[in-house]
């Protein structure tokens, strides 16, 4: 069971790392003077005015011969694959770590659930961004997208922090430092 769990975690980790590379590559042209955070600028744009400013700035053709609006769509579509990998990774890794007797199984399972909720919020956020990238820009979409992004990053941060504590406790018990 341990080897199977380790292999699943390893494949999910490799998938997550590969997607980070792809997301960096497809997102690089989106970093402009108006949007130094790239796609994150759109994720956290909490008003129609901010989104419109980003939309206008991304109308220009980039070094790849397409508009940054098109590039942002590509980046967002790849993000759906990334969501699968990172949410599955942190769900499964927290779930497996919670099974170790040195850890609080309820806290670990809660952290696993937080990863799934974060992934779900990321999907909603992406749908809002795609709506805006298609020119349907509104304050409601801006609010929803930025709120989902804020909560997503918060929940994912909590999930990762709990995982780090769980992994430390497992390491400490195995090394005889407990």
mmCIF file with all atom_site columns, C-alpha atoms in Angstrom:
data_model
loop_
_atom_site.group_PDB
_atom_site.id
_atom_site.type_symbol
_atom_site.label_atom_id
_atom_site.label_alt_id
_atom_site.label_comp_id
_atom_site.label_asym_id
_atom_site.label_entity_id
_atom_site.label_seq_id
_atom_site.pdbx_PDB_ins_code
_atom_site.Cartn_x
_atom_site.Cartn_y
_atom_site.Cartn_z
_atom_site.occupancy
_atom_site.B_iso_or_equiv
_atom_site.pdbx_formal_charge
_atom_site.auth_seq_id
_atom_site.auth_comp_id
_atom_site.auth_asym_id
_atom_site.auth_atom_id
_atom_site.pdbx_PDB_model_num
ATOM 1   C CA . UNK A 1 1   ? 0.000   0.000  0.000   1.00 0.00 ? 1   UNK A CA 1
ATOM 2   C CA . UNK A 1 2   ? 2.812   2.397  0.889   1.00 0.00 ? 2   UNK A CA 1
ATOM 3   C CA . UNK A 1 3   ? 4.504   1.904  -2.499  1.00 0.00 ? 3   UNK A CA 1
ATOM 4   C CA . UNK A 1 4   ? 1.218   2.370  -4.344  1.00 0.00 ? 4   UNK A CA 1
ATOM 5   C CA . UNK A 1 5   ? 0.513   5.567  -2.380  1.00 0.00 ? 5   UNK A CA 1
ATOM 6   C CA . UNK A 1 6   ? 4.052   6.793  -3.008  1.00 0.00 ? 6   UNK A CA 1
ATOM 7   C CA . UNK A 1 7   ? 3.701   6.127  -6.733  1.00 0.00 ? 7   UNK A CA 1
ATOM 8   C CA . UNK A 1 8   ? 0.380   7.966  -6.940  1.00 0.00 ? 8   UNK A CA 1
ATOM 9   C CA . UNK A 1 9   ? 1.842   10.943 -5.070  1.00 0.00 ? 9   UNK A CA 1
ATOM 10  C CA . UNK A 1 10  ? 4.925   10.856 -7.302  1.00 0.00 ? 10  UNK A CA 1
ATOM 11  C CA . UNK A 1 11  ? 2.865   10.886 -10.527 1.00 0.00 ? 11  UNK A CA 1
ATOM 12  C CA . UNK A 1 12  ? 0.603   13.657 -9.248  1.00 0.00 ? 12  UNK A CA 1
ATOM 13  C CA . UNK A 1 13  ? 3.667   15.653 -8.186  1.00 0.00 ? 13  UNK A CA 1
ATOM 14  C CA . UNK A 1 14  ? 5.301   15.185 -11.619 1.00 0.00 ? 14  UNK A CA 1
ATOM 15  C CA . UNK A 1 15  ? 2.059   16.222 -13.312 1.00 0.00 ? 15  UNK A CA 1
ATOM 16  C CA . UNK A 1 16  ? 1.804   19.292 -11.085 1.00 0.00 ? 16  UNK A CA 1
ATOM 17  C CA . UNK A 1 17  ? 5.416   20.291 -11.777 1.00 0.00 ? 17  UNK A CA 1
ATOM 18  C CA . UNK A 1 18  ? 4.990   19.763 -15.532 1.00 0.00 ? 18  UNK A CA 1
ATOM 19  C CA . UNK A 1 19  ? 1.865   21.916 -15.478 1.00 0.00 ? 19  UNK A CA 1
ATOM 20  C CA . UNK A 1 20  ? 3.717   24.658 -13.578 1.00 0.00 ? 20  UNK A CA 1
ATOM 21  C CA . UNK A 1 21  ? 6.272   24.721 -16.407 1.00 0.00 ? 21  UNK A CA 1
ATOM 22  C CA . UNK A 1 22  ? 3.532   24.806 -19.063 1.00 0.00 ? 22  UNK A CA 1
ATOM 23  C CA . UNK A 1 23  ? 1.635   27.518 -17.176 1.00 0.00 ? 23  UNK A CA 1
ATOM 24  C CA . UNK A 1 24  ? 4.807   29.618 -16.879 1.00 0.00 ? 24  UNK A CA 1
ATOM 25  C CA . UNK A 1 25  ? 5.499   29.229 -20.610 1.00 0.00 ? 25  UNK A CA 1
ATOM 26  C CA . UNK A 1 26  ? 1.970   30.025 -21.756 1.00 0.00 ? 26  UNK A CA 1
ATOM 27  C CA . UNK A 1 27  ? 1.588   32.797 -19.193 1.00 0.00 ? 27  UNK A CA 1
ATOM 28  C CA . UNK A 1 28  ? 4.887   34.594 -19.800 1.00 0.00 ? 28  UNK A CA 1
ATOM 29  C CA . UNK A 1 29  ? 3.592   36.905 -22.589 1.00 0.00 ? 29  UNK A CA 1
ATOM 30  C CA . UNK A 1 30  ? 0.826   38.076 -20.229 1.00 0.00 ? 30  UNK A CA 1
ATOM 31  C CA . UNK A 1 31  ? 3.354   39.917 -18.051 1.00 0.00 ? 31  UNK A CA 1
ATOM 32  C CA . UNK A 1 32  ? 3.182   43.465 -19.380 1.00 0.00 ? 32  UNK A CA 1
ATOM 33  C CA . UNK A 1 33  ? 3.706   46.909 -17.820 1.00 0.00 ? 33  UNK A CA 1
ATOM 34  C CA . UNK A 1 34  ? -0.066  47.049 -17.224 1.00 0.00 ? 34  UNK A CA 1
ATOM 35  C CA . UNK A 1 35  ? -0.203  43.465 -15.908 1.00 0.00 ? 35  UNK A CA 1
ATOM 36  C CA . UNK A 1 36  ? 3.102   42.719 -14.148 1.00 0.00 ? 36  UNK A CA 1
ATOM 37  C CA . UNK A 1 37  ? 1.480   39.743 -12.414 1.00 0.00 ? 37  UNK A CA 1
ATOM 38  C CA . UNK A 1 38  ? 0.422   38.201 -15.715 1.00 0.00 ? 38  UNK A CA 1
ATOM 39  C CA . UNK A 1 39  ? -2.708  36.075 -15.381 1.00 0.00 ? 39  UNK A CA 1
ATOM 40  C CA . UNK A 1 40  ? -2.743  36.801 -11.629 1.00 0.00 ? 40  UNK A CA 1
ATOM 41  C CA . UNK A 1 41  ? -3.542  40.411 -12.513 1.00 0.00 ? 41  UNK A CA 1
ATOM 42  C CA . UNK A 1 42  ? -6.771  39.193 -14.094 1.00 0.00 ? 42  UNK A CA 1
ATOM 43  C CA . UNK A 1 43  ? -7.515  36.732 -11.279 1.00 0.00 ? 43  UNK A CA 1
ATOM 44  C CA . UNK A 1 44  ? -7.395  39.498 -8.669  1.00 0.00 ? 44  UNK A CA 1
ATOM 45  C CA . UNK A 1 45  ? -8.988  42.295 -10.742 1.00 0.00 ? 45  UNK A CA 1
ATOM 46  C CA . UNK A 1 46  ? -11.993 43.017 -8.537  1.00 0.00 ? 46  UNK A CA 1
ATOM 47  C CA . UNK A 1 47  ? -13.777 45.666 -10.611 1.00 0.00 ? 47  UNK A CA 1
ATOM 48  C CA . UNK A 1 48  ? -15.082 45.991 -14.139 1.00 0.00 ? 48  UNK A CA 1
ATOM 49  C CA . UNK A 1 49  ? -12.724 48.944 -14.659 1.00 0.00 ? 49  UNK A CA 1
ATOM 50  C CA . UNK A 1 50  ? -9.644  46.889 -13.726 1.00 0.00 ? 50  UNK A CA 1
ATOM 51  C CA . UNK A 1 51  ? -10.678 44.018 -15.997 1.00 0.00 ? 51  UNK A CA 1
ATOM 52  C CA . UNK A 1 52  ? -11.394 46.427 -18.861 1.00 0.00 ? 52  UNK A CA 1
ATOM 53  C CA . UNK A 1 53  ? -7.919  47.931 -18.430 1.00 0.00 ? 53  UNK A CA 1
ATOM 54  C CA . UNK A 1 54  ? -6.355  44.457 -18.615 1.00 0.00 ? 54  UNK A CA 1
ATOM 55  C CA . UNK A 1 55  ? -8.558  43.500 -21.567 1.00 0.00 ? 55  UNK A CA 1
ATOM 56  C CA . UNK A 1 56  ? -7.531  46.654 -23.449 1.00 0.00 ? 56  UNK A CA 1
ATOM 57  C CA . UNK A 1 57  ? -3.827  46.115 -22.679 1.00 0.00 ? 57  UNK A CA 1
ATOM 58  C CA . UNK A 1 58  ? -3.989  42.507 -23.870 1.00 0.00 ? 58  UNK A CA 1
ATOM 59  C CA . UNK A 1 59  ? -5.473  43.428 -27.274 1.00 0.00 ? 59  UNK A CA 1
ATOM 60  C CA . UNK A 1 60  ? -1.934  43.945 -28.607 1.00 0.00 ? 60  UNK A CA 1
ATOM 61  C CA . UNK A 1 61  ? -0.191  41.171 -30.525 1.00 0.00 ? 61  UNK A CA 1
ATOM 62  C CA . UNK A 1 62  ? 2.542   39.421 -28.552 1.00 0.00 ? 62  UNK A CA 1
ATOM 63  C CA . UNK A 1 63  ? 5.816   37.820 -29.623 1.00 0.00 ? 63  UNK A CA 1
ATOM 64  C CA . UNK A 1 64  ? 3.984   34.604 -30.490 1.00 0.00 ? 64  UNK A CA 1
ATOM 65  C CA . UNK A 1 65  ? 1.864   36.382 -33.107 1.00 0.00 ? 65  UNK A CA 1
ATOM 66  C CA . UNK A 1 66  ? -1.437  36.328 -31.230 1.00 0.00 ? 66  UNK A CA 1
ATOM 67  C CA . UNK A 1 67  ? -3.183  38.748 -28.935 1.00 0.00 ? 67  UNK A CA 1
ATOM 68  C CA . UNK A 1 68  ? -2.640  38.367 -25.234 1.00 0.00 ? 68  UNK A CA 1
ATOM 69  C CA . UNK A 1 69  ? -6.403  37.834 -24.945 1.00 0.00 ? 69  UNK A CA 1
ATOM 70  C CA . UNK A 1 70  ? -5.917  34.660 -26.987 1.00 0.00 ? 70  UNK A CA 1
ATOM 71  C CA . UNK A 1 71  ? -2.798  33.799 -24.954 1.00 0.00 ? 71  UNK A CA 1
ATOM 72  C CA . UNK A 1 72  ? -4.744  34.274 -21.702 1.00 0.00 ? 72  UNK A CA 1
ATOM 73  C CA . UNK A 1 73  ? -7.436  31.896 -22.947 1.00 0.00 ? 73  UNK A CA 1
ATOM 74  C CA . UNK A 1 74  ? -4.776  29.287 -23.775 1.00 0.00 ? 74  UNK A CA 1
ATOM 75  C CA . UNK A 1 75  ? -3.211  29.744 -20.338 1.00 0.00 ? 75  UNK A CA 1
ATOM 76  C CA . UNK A 1 76  ? -6.617  29.423 -18.675 1.00 0.00 ? 76  UNK A CA 1
ATOM 77  C CA . UNK A 1 77  ? -7.467  26.249 -20.601 1.00 0.00 ? 77  UNK A CA 1
ATOM 78  C CA . UNK A 1 78  ? -4.166  24.711 -19.475 1.00 0.00 ? 78  UNK A CA 1
ATOM 79  C CA . UNK A 1 79  ? -5.064  25.762 -15.941 1.00 0.00 ? 79  UNK A CA 1
ATOM 80  C CA . UNK A 1 80  ? -7.944  23.274 -15.940 1.00 0.00 ? 80  UNK A CA 1
ATOM 81  C CA . UNK A 1 81  ? -5.368  20.463 -16.306 1.00 0.00 ? 81  UNK A CA 1
ATOM 82  C CA . UNK A 1 82  ? -3.213  22.075 -13.613 1.00 0.00 ? 82  UNK A CA 1
ATOM 83  C CA . UNK A 1 83  ? -6.221  22.218 -11.280 1.00 0.00 ? 83  UNK A CA 1
ATOM 84  C CA . UNK A 1 84  ? -6.719  18.479 -11.633 1.00 0.00 ? 84  UNK A CA 1
ATOM 85  C CA . UNK A 1 85  ? -3.105  17.727 -10.750 1.00 0.00 ? 85  UNK A CA 1
ATOM 86  C CA . UNK A 1 86  ? -2.570  20.120 -7.840  1.00 0.00 ? 86  UNK A CA 1
ATOM 87  C CA . UNK A 1 87  ? -5.937  19.503 -6.170  1.00 0.00 ? 87  UNK A CA 1
ATOM 88  C CA . UNK A 1 88  ? -5.571  15.725 -6.543  1.00 0.00 ? 88  UNK A CA 1
ATOM 89  C CA . UNK A 1 89  ? -1.975  15.901 -5.259  1.00 0.00 ? 89  UNK A CA 1
ATOM 90  C CA . UNK A 1 90  ? -2.805  17.860 -2.112  1.00 0.00 ? 90  UNK A CA 1
ATOM 91  C CA . UNK A 1 91  ? -6.012  15.928 -1.529  1.00 0.00 ? 91  UNK A CA 1
ATOM 92  C CA . UNK A 1 92  ? -4.308  12.544 -1.784  1.00 0.00 ? 92  UNK A CA 1
ATOM 93  C CA . UNK A 1 93  ? -1.100  13.490 0.024   1.00 0.00 ? 93  UNK A CA 1
ATOM 94  C CA . UNK A 1 94  ? -3.033  14.984 2.958   1.00 0.00 ? 94  UNK A CA 1
ATOM 95  C CA . UNK A 1 95  ? -5.393  11.988 3.005   1.00 0.00 ? 95  UNK A CA 1
ATOM 96  C CA . UNK A 1 96  ? -2.523  9.473  3.062   1.00 0.00 ? 96  UNK A CA 1
ATOM 97  C CA . UNK A 1 97  ? -0.604  11.476 5.687   1.00 0.00 ? 97  UNK A CA 1
ATOM 98  C CA . UNK A 1 98  ? -3.729  11.593 7.857   1.00 0.00 ? 98  UNK A CA 1
ATOM 99  C CA . UNK A 1 99  ? -3.710  7.787  8.018   1.00 0.00 ? 99  UNK A CA 1
ATOM 100 C CA . UNK A 1 100 ? -0.417  7.795  9.925   1.00 0.00 ? 100 UNK A CA 1
ATOM 101 C CA . UNK A 1 101 ? -1.064  7.302  13.665  1.00 0.00 ? 101 UNK A CA 1
ATOM 102 C CA . UNK A 1 102 ? 1.199   10.240 14.630  1.00 0.00 ? 102 UNK A CA 1
ATOM 103 C CA . UNK A 1 103 ? -1.165  12.648 12.855  1.00 0.00 ? 103 UNK A CA 1
ATOM 104 C CA . UNK A 1 104 ? -4.623  13.945 13.620  1.00 0.00 ? 104 UNK A CA 1
ATOM 105 C CA . UNK A 1 105 ? -6.697  12.096 11.030  1.00 0.00 ? 105 UNK A CA 1
ATOM 106 C CA . UNK A 1 106 ? -9.549  14.606 11.164  1.00 0.00 ? 106 UNK A CA 1
ATOM 107 C CA . UNK A 1 107 ? -7.258  17.568 10.555  1.00 0.00 ? 107 UNK A CA 1
ATOM 108 C CA . UNK A 1 108 ? -5.543  15.758 7.683   1.00 0.00 ? 108 UNK A CA 1
ATOM 109 C CA . UNK A 1 109 ? -8.849  14.821 6.093   1.00 0.00 ? 109 UNK A CA 1
ATOM 110 C CA . UNK A 1 110 ? -10.062 18.404 6.498   1.00 0.00 ? 110 UNK A CA 1
ATOM 111 C CA . UNK A 1 111 ? -6.891  19.596 4.746   1.00 0.00 ? 111 UNK A CA 1
ATOM 112 C CA . UNK A 1 112 ? -7.567  17.103 1.952   1.00 0.00 ? 112 UNK A CA 1
ATOM 113 C CA . UNK A 1 113 ? -11.065 18.504 1.583   1.00 0.00 ? 113 UNK A CA 1
ATOM 114 C CA . UNK A 1 114 ? -9.675  22.061 1.486   1.00 0.00 ? 114 UNK A CA 1
ATOM 115 C CA . UNK A 1 115 ? -7.607  21.076 -1.567  1.00 0.00 ? 115 UNK A CA 1
ATOM 116 C CA . UNK A 1 116 ? -10.750 19.895 -3.373  1.00 0.00 ? 116 UNK A CA 1
ATOM 117 C CA . UNK A 1 117 ? -12.639 23.064 -2.432  1.00 0.00 ? 117 UNK A CA 1
ATOM 118 C CA . UNK A 1 118 ? -9.685  25.161 -3.656  1.00 0.00 ? 118 UNK A CA 1
ATOM 119 C CA . UNK A 1 119 ? -9.720  23.293 -6.970  1.00 0.00 ? 119 UNK A CA 1
ATOM 120 C CA . UNK A 1 120 ? -13.467 23.837 -7.317  1.00 0.00 ? 120 UNK A CA 1
ATOM 121 C CA . UNK A 1 121 ? -13.056 27.556 -6.634  1.00 0.00 ? 121 UNK A CA 1
ATOM 122 C CA . UNK A 1 122 ? -10.280 27.636 -9.240  1.00 0.00 ? 122 UNK A CA 1
ATOM 123 C CA . UNK A 1 123 ? -12.668 26.169 -11.838 1.00 0.00 ? 123 UNK A CA 1
ATOM 124 C CA . UNK A 1 124 ? -15.278 28.837 -11.004 1.00 0.00 ? 124 UNK A CA 1
ATOM 125 C CA . UNK A 1 125 ? -12.564 31.505 -11.174 1.00 0.00 ? 125 UNK A CA 1
ATOM 126 C CA . UNK A 1 126 ? -11.440 30.242 -14.606 1.00 0.00 ? 126 UNK A CA 1
ATOM 127 C CA . UNK A 1 127 ? -15.001 30.334 -15.916 1.00 0.00 ? 127 UNK A CA 1
ATOM 128 C CA . UNK A 1 128 ? -15.280 33.947 -14.763 1.00 0.00 ? 128 UNK A CA 1
ATOM 129 C CA . UNK A 1 129 ? -11.981 34.841 -16.408 1.00 0.00 ? 129 UNK A CA 1
ATOM 130 C CA . UNK A 1 130 ? -13.009 33.178 -19.676 1.00 0.00 ? 130 UNK A CA 1
ATOM 131 C CA . UNK A 1 131 ? -16.262 35.135 -19.582 1.00 0.00 ? 131 UNK A CA 1
ATOM 132 C CA . UNK A 1 132 ? -14.289 38.366 -19.170 1.00 0.00 ? 132 UNK A CA 1
ATOM 133 C CA . UNK A 1 133 ? -11.793 37.353 -21.871 1.00 0.00 ? 133 UNK A CA 1
ATOM 134 C CA . UNK A 1 134 ? -14.737 36.912 -24.235 1.00 0.00 ? 134 UNK A CA 1
ATOM 135 C CA . UNK A 1 135 ? -15.664 40.556 -23.643 1.00 0.00 ? 135 UNK A CA 1
ATOM 136 C CA . UNK A 1 136 ? -18.475 39.955 -21.135 1.00 0.00 ? 136 UNK A CA 1
ATOM 137 C CA . UNK A 1 137 ? -16.962 42.209 -18.486 1.00 0.00 ? 137 UNK A CA 1
ATOM 138 C CA . UNK A 1 138 ? -18.976 43.089 -15.384 1.00 0.00 ? 138 UNK A CA 1
ATOM 139 C CA . UNK A 1 139 ? -18.472 44.033 -11.758 1.00 0.00 ? 139 UNK A CA 1
ATOM 140 C CA . UNK A 1 140 ? -20.298 40.843 -10.695 1.00 0.00 ? 140 UNK A CA 1
ATOM 141 C CA . UNK A 1 141 ? -17.866 38.647 -12.647 1.00 0.00 ? 141 UNK A CA 1
ATOM 142 C CA . UNK A 1 142 ? -14.907 40.653 -11.330 1.00 0.00 ? 142 UNK A CA 1
ATOM 143 C CA . UNK A 1 143 ? -16.128 40.252 -7.735  1.00 0.00 ? 143 UNK A CA 1
ATOM 144 C CA . UNK A 1 144 ? -16.772 36.528 -8.141  1.00 0.00 ? 144 UNK A CA 1
ATOM 145 C CA . UNK A 1 145 ? -13.444 35.847 -9.844  1.00 0.00 ? 145 UNK A CA 1
ATOM 146 C CA . UNK A 1 146 ? -11.315 37.793 -7.370  1.00 0.00 ? 146 UNK A CA 1
ATOM 147 C CA . UNK A 1 147 ? -13.200 36.368 -4.370  1.00 0.00 ? 147 UNK A CA 1
ATOM 148 C CA . UNK A 1 148 ? -12.722 32.812 -5.662  1.00 0.00 ? 148 UNK A CA 1
ATOM 149 C CA . UNK A 1 149 ? -9.005  33.506 -6.238  1.00 0.00 ? 149 UNK A CA 1
ATOM 150 C CA . UNK A 1 150 ? -8.539  34.934 -2.742  1.00 0.00 ? 150 UNK A CA 1
ATOM 151 C CA . UNK A 1 151 ? -10.346 32.076 -1.004  1.00 0.00 ? 151 UNK A CA 1
ATOM 152 C CA . UNK A 1 152 ? -8.662  29.467 -3.239  1.00 0.00 ? 152 UNK A CA 1
ATOM 153 C CA . UNK A 1 153 ? -5.147  30.642 -2.393  1.00 0.00 ? 153 UNK A CA 1
ATOM 154 C CA . UNK A 1 154 ? -6.036  30.873 1.313   1.00 0.00 ? 154 UNK A CA 1
ATOM 155 C CA . UNK A 1 155 ? -7.481  27.351 1.460   1.00 0.00 ? 155 UNK A CA 1
ATOM 156 C CA . UNK A 1 156 ? -4.632  25.905 -0.560  1.00 0.00 ? 156 UNK A CA 1
ATOM 157 C CA . UNK A 1 157 ? -2.124  27.613 1.723   1.00 0.00 ? 157 UNK A CA 1
ATOM 158 C CA . UNK A 1 158 ? -3.814  26.120 4.795   1.00 0.00 ? 158 UNK A CA 1
ATOM 159 C CA . UNK A 1 159 ? -3.897  22.680 3.152   1.00 0.00 ? 159 UNK A CA 1
ATOM 160 C CA . UNK A 1 160 ? -0.185  22.865 2.286   1.00 0.00 ? 160 UNK A CA 1
ATOM 161 C CA . UNK A 1 161 ? 0.700   24.098 5.777   1.00 0.00 ? 161 UNK A CA 1
ATOM 162 C CA . UNK A 1 162 ? -1.180  21.203 7.395   1.00 0.00 ? 162 UNK A CA 1
ATOM 163 C CA . UNK A 1 163 ? 0.529   18.781 4.997   1.00 0.00 ? 163 UNK A CA 1
ATOM 164 C CA . UNK A 1 164 ? 3.941   20.163 5.954   1.00 0.00 ? 164 UNK A CA 1
ATOM 165 C CA . UNK A 1 165 ? 3.151   19.732 9.652   1.00 0.00 ? 165 UNK A CA 1
ATOM 166 C CA . UNK A 1 166 ? 1.898   16.180 9.055   1.00 0.00 ? 166 UNK A CA 1
ATOM 167 C CA . UNK A 1 167 ? 4.966   15.246 6.999   1.00 0.00 ? 167 UNK A CA 1
ATOM 168 C CA . UNK A 1 168 ? 7.240   16.725 9.686   1.00 0.00 ? 168 UNK A CA 1
ATOM 169 C CA . UNK A 1 169 ? 5.491   14.689 12.380  1.00 0.00 ? 169 UNK A CA 1
ATOM 170 C CA . UNK A 1 170 ? 5.897   11.506 10.315  1.00 0.00 ? 170 UNK A CA 1
ATOM 171 C CA . UNK A 1 171 ? 9.576   12.272 9.682   1.00 0.00 ? 171 UNK A CA 1
ATOM 172 C CA . UNK A 1 172 ? 10.141  13.038 13.371  1.00 0.00 ? 172 UNK A CA 1
ATOM 173 C CA . UNK A 1 173 ? 8.514   9.779  14.495  1.00 0.00 ? 173 UNK A CA 1
ATOM 174 C CA . UNK A 1 174 ? 10.525  7.724  11.984  1.00 0.00 ? 174 UNK A CA 1
ATOM 175 C CA . UNK A 1 175 ? 13.814  9.357  12.923  1.00 0.00 ? 175 UNK A CA 1
ATOM 176 C CA . UNK A 1 176 ? 13.280  8.673  16.623  1.00 0.00 ? 176 UNK A CA 1
ATOM 177 C CA . UNK A 1 177 ? 13.049  12.347 17.559  1.00 0.00 ? 177 UNK A CA 1
ATOM 178 C CA . UNK A 1 178 ? 9.460   12.104 18.791  1.00 0.00 ? 178 UNK A CA 1
#
